[in-house]
Amino acid sequence: MEHLPDDWKAVLAPEFEKPYFKELQRYVAGERDAGPVYPVASHVFAAFQSTPFESVKVVIIGQDPYHGEGEAHGLCFSVPPGVRKPPSLANIFKELKADLGCELPADGSLVGWAERGVLLLNTTLTVRADQANSHKGRGWETFTAAVVDTLNRRSKPVVFLLWGSSARKFASRIDQTKHGVVEGVHPSPLSAHRGFFGSRPFTAVNQELARLGEDPIDWCL
């Protein structure tokens, strides 16, 4: 847990003593002993490092990290500069341009969003190299739900942007009298043409923020 910032450690402290989390830590350590696991240990909690607890305005929930070498760096949908943009991210950028007129970014890093208050949270925070969903069902989902619950209890409102059925399962955990929820189709090539393109999610999130009395996010990177 040395890579989780102190502010997040404080609000998530009860999780770390629970049996599921201790078993999860043992499992991931064993997986790292056996072969490559992404992202590297120092980047597993990068979303929390980039977006302090009190700064969170928007939460985007992804699935599991990219499983190719050098792709995952702890922020959902994001890749480090110099890494080819995965198809889902390329579709996000296409919709961003169509929605708000933002120019297509030169690289695939979403750190700029994270620094503006967008928590880029995956449901599963680690993955075995070249094996998508290989750490699914090992406990990360419980931890991610705890993060959502912790933000839900916070008095300052948050807007949750939930793309796809996996993310939309979190909607039932959110008090929508206090927070905002924007649901939509996942941006993957398998589903983007079934309602992601043209959905204007970035405008929808900013409208929710305005409704809640919060300033909009500058989505252009």
Coordinates of N, CA, C and O in Angstrom, one line a residue, residues 25-95:
Q25 N -3.8 -9.1 -2.0 CA -2.4 -8.7 -2.0 C -1.5 -9.9 -2.2 O -0.5 -9.8 -2.9
R26 N -1.8 -11.0 -1.5 CA -1.0 -12.2 -1.6 C -1.1 -12.8 -3.0 O -0.1 -13.2 -3.6
Y27 N -2.3 -12.7 -3.6 CA -2.5 -13.3 -4.9 C -1.6 -12.5 -6.0 O -0.9 -13.0 -6.8
V28 N -1.7 -11.1 -5.9 CA -1.0 -10.3 -6.9 C 0.5 -10.5 -6.7 O 1.2 -10.6 -7.7
A29 N 1.0 -10.6 -5.5 CA 2.4 -10.8 -5.2 C 2.8 -12.1 -5.8 O 3.9 -12.2 -6.5
G30 N 2.0 -13.1 -5.7 CA 2.4 -14.4 -6.3 C 2.4 -14.4 -7.8 O 3.2 -15.0 -8.4
E31 N 1.4 -13.6 -8.4 CA 1.4 -13.5 -9.8 C 2.6 -12.8 -10.3 O 3.2 -13.1 -11.4
R32 N 3.1 -11.8 -9.6 CA 4.3 -11.0 -10.0 C 5.5 -11.9 -9.9 O 6.4 -11.8 -10.8
D33 N 5.5 -12.8 -8.9 CA 6.7 -13.7 -8.8 C 6.7 -14.7 -10.0 O 7.7 -15.2 -10.4
A34 N 5.5 -15.0 -10.5 CA 5.4 -16.0 -11.6 C 5.6 -15.4 -13.0 O 5.9 -16.2 -13.9
G35 N 5.4 -14.1 -13.2 CA 5.6 -13.6 -14.5 C 5.1 -12.1 -14.6 O 4.7 -11.6 -13.5
P36 N 5.2 -11.5 -15.7 CA 4.8 -10.1 -15.8 C 3.3 -9.8 -15.5 O 2.5 -10.6 -15.9
V37 N 3.1 -8.8 -14.7 CA 1.8 -8.3 -14.3 C 1.8 -6.8 -14.6 O 2.8 -6.1 -14.3
Y38 N 0.7 -6.3 -15.2 CA 0.6 -4.9 -15.5 C -0.6 -4.3 -14.7 O -1.5 -4.9 -14.4
P39 N -0.4 -3.0 -14.4 CA 0.8 -2.2 -14.5 C 1.8 -2.5 -13.5 O 1.6 -3.3 -12.6
V40 N 3.0 -1.9 -13.6 CA 4.0 -2.1 -12.6 C 3.5 -1.7 -11.2 O 2.6 -0.9 -11.2
A41 N 4.1 -2.2 -10.2 CA 3.5 -2.0 -8.8 C 3.4 -0.5 -8.5 O 2.4 -0.1 -7.9
S42 N 4.3 0.3 -8.9 CA 4.3 1.7 -8.6 C 3.1 2.5 -9.3 O 2.8 3.6 -8.9
H43 N 2.5 1.8 -10.3 CA 1.4 2.5 -11.0 C 0.1 1.9 -10.7 O -0.9 2.4 -11.3
V44 N 0.0 0.9 -9.9 CA -1.3 0.3 -9.7 C -2.3 1.3 -9.1 O -3.5 1.3 -9.5
F45 N -1.9 2.2 -8.3 CA -2.8 3.2 -7.7 C -2.5 4.6 -8.3 O -2.8 5.6 -7.6
A46 N -2.1 4.6 -9.5 CA -1.8 5.9 -10.2 C -3.0 6.8 -10.3 O -2.9 8.1 -10.2
A47 N -4.2 6.2 -10.4 CA -5.4 7.1 -10.5 C -5.6 7.9 -9.2 O -6.0 9.1 -9.2
F48 N -5.3 7.3 -8.1 CA -5.4 7.9 -6.8 C -4.2 8.9 -6.5 O -4.4 10.0 -5.9
Q49 N -3.1 8.6 -7.1 CA -2.0 9.6 -7.0 C -2.2 10.8 -7.8 O -1.8 11.9 -7.4
S50 N -2.9 10.7 -8.9 CA -3.2 11.8 -9.8 C -4.4 12.7 -9.4 O -4.5 13.8 -9.8
T51 N -5.3 12.1 -8.7 CA -6.6 12.8 -8.3 C -6.8 12.6 -6.8 O -7.4 11.6 -6.4
P52 N -6.5 13.6 -6.0 CA -6.7 13.5 -4.6 C -8.2 13.4 -4.3 O -9.1 13.8 -5.0
F53 N -8.5 12.8 -3.1 CA -9.8 12.4 -2.7 C -10.8 13.6 -2.8 O -11.9 13.6 -3.4
E54 N -10.3 14.7 -2.2 CA -11.2 15.9 -2.2 C -11.3 16.6 -3.5 O -12.2 17.5 -3.7
S55 N -10.4 16.3 -4.5 CA -10.5 16.9 -5.8 C -11.3 16.2 -6.8 O -11.5 16.7 -7.9
V56 N -11.8 15.0 -6.4 CA -12.6 14.2 -7.4 C -13.9 14.9 -7.7 O -14.7 15.3 -6.9
K57 N -14.1 15.2 -9.0 CA -15.4 15.8 -9.5 C -16.1 14.8 -10.4 O -17.4 14.8 -10.5
V58 N -15.4 14.0 -11.1 CA -15.9 13.0 -12.0 C -15.2 11.7 -11.8 O -14.0 11.6 -11.6
V59 N -16.0 10.6 -12.0 CA -15.4 9.2 -11.9 C -15.7 8.5 -13.2 O -16.9 8.5 -13.6
I60 N -14.7 8.0 -14.0 CA -14.9 7.2 -15.1 C -14.4 5.8 -14.7 O -13.3 5.6 -14.2
I61 N -15.3 4.8 -14.9 CA -15.0 3.4 -14.4 C -14.7 2.6 -15.7 O -15.6 2.4 -16.5
G62 N -13.5 2.0 -15.8 CA -13.1 1.1 -16.8 C -13.2 -0.3 -16.4 O -13.8 -0.6 -15.3
Q63 N -12.7 -1.3 -17.1 CA -12.7 -2.7 -16.8 C -11.4 -3.1 -16.2 O -11.1 -2.9 -15.0
D64 N -10.6 -3.8 -17.0 CA -9.3 -4.1 -16.4 C -8.2 -3.4 -17.2 O -8.4 -2.9 -18.3
P65 N -6.9 -3.4 -16.7 CA -5.9 -2.7 -17.4 C -5.5 -3.3 -18.7 O -5.8 -4.5 -19.0
Y66 N -5.0 -2.5 -19.6 CA -4.4 -3.0 -20.8 C -3.4 -4.1 -20.5 O -2.6 -3.9 -19.6
H67 N -3.4 -5.2 -21.3 CA -2.5 -6.3 -20.9 C -1.3 -6.4 -21.9 O -0.5 -7.4 -21.8
G68 N -1.1 -5.4 -22.7 CA 0.1 -5.4 -23.5 C 1.3 -4.7 -22.8 O 1.1 -3.8 -22.0
E69 N 2.5 -5.1 -23.2 CA 3.7 -4.5 -22.5 C 3.7 -3.0 -22.7 O 3.6 -2.5 -23.8
G70 N 3.9 -2.2 -21.6 CA 4.0 -0.8 -21.7 C 2.7 0.0 -21.9 O 2.8 1.2 -21.9
E71 N 1.6 -0.7 -21.9 CA 0.3 0.0 -22.2 C -0.3 0.6 -20.9 O -0.8 1.7 -20.9
A72 N -0.4 -0.3 -19.9 CA -1.1 0.1 -18.7 C -0.3 1.0 -17.8 O 0.9 0.7 -17.6
H73 N -0.9 2.1 -17.3 CA -0.2 2.9 -16.3 C -1.1 3.4 -15.2 O -0.8 4.4 -14.6
G74 N -2.1 2.6 -14.9 CA -2.9 2.9 -13.7 C -4.1 3.8 -13.9 O -4.8 4.1 -12.9
L75 N -4.4 4.3 -15.1 CA -5.5 5.2 -15.4 C -6.4 4.5 -16.4 O -5.9 4.2 -17.5
C76 N -7.6 4.3 -16.1 CA -8.5 3.6 -17.1 C -8.5 4.3 -18.5 O -8.5 5.5 -18.5
F77 N -8.4 3.5 -19.5 CA -8.5 3.9 -20.9 C -7.2 4.6 -21.4 O -6.9 4.8 -22.6
S78 N -6.3 5.1 -20.5 CA -5.2 5.9 -20.8 C -4.0 5.0 -21.1 O -3.8 3.9 -20.5
V79 N -3.1 5.5 -21.9 CA -1.8 4.9 -22.2 C -0.7 5.9 -22.1 O -0.9 7.1 -22.3
P80 N 0.5 5.5 -21.7 CA 1.6 6.5 -21.6 C 1.9 7.1 -23.0 O 1.7 6.5 -24.0
P81 N 2.5 8.3 -23.0 CA 2.9 9.0 -24.2 C 3.9 8.0 -25.0 O 4.7 7.3 -24.4
G82 N 3.7 8.0 -26.3 CA 4.6 7.1 -27.1 C 4.0 5.8 -27.4 O 4.5 5.0 -28.2
V83 N 2.9 5.4 -26.7 CA 2.2 4.1 -26.9 C 1.1 4.3 -27.8 O 0.3 5.3 -27.7
R84 N 0.9 3.4 -28.8 CA -0.2 3.5 -29.7 C -1.5 3.6 -29.0 O -1.8 2.8 -28.0
K85 N -2.5 4.4 -29.5 CA -3.8 4.5 -28.8 C -4.6 3.2 -29.1 O -4.8 2.9 -30.2
P86 N -5.0 2.6 -28.0 CA -5.9 1.4 -28.2 C -7.2 1.9 -28.9 O -7.6 3.0 -28.8
P87 N -8.0 0.9 -29.5 CA -9.2 1.3 -30.2 C -10.2 2.0 -29.4 O -10.9 2.9 -29.8
S88 N -10.5 1.5 -28.1 CA -11.5 2.2 -27.3 C -11.1 3.7 -27.0 O -12.0 4.6 -27.1
L89 N -9.8 3.9 -26.8 CA -9.4 5.3 -26.5 C -9.5 6.1 -27.8 O -9.9 7.3 -27.7
A90 N -9.1 5.6 -28.9 CA -9.3 6.3 -30.2 C -10.8 6.7 -30.4 O -11.1 7.8 -30.8
N91 N -11.7 5.8 -30.0 CA -13.1 6.1 -30.2 C -13.5 7.2 -29.2 O -14.3 8.1 -29.5
I92 N -13.0 7.2 -28.0 CA -13.3 8.2 -27.0 C -12.8 9.6 -27.6 O -13.6 10.6 -27.5
F93 N -11.6 9.6 -28.2 CA -11.1 10.9 -28.7 C -12.0 11.4 -29.9 O -12.2 12.6 -30.1
K94 N -12.5 10.4 -30.7 CA -13.3 10.8 -31.8 C -14.6 11.4 -31.3 O -15.1 12.5 -31.9
E95 N -15.2 10.8 -30.3 CA -16.4 11.4 -29.7 C -16.2 12.7 -29.0 O -17.0 13.6 -29.0

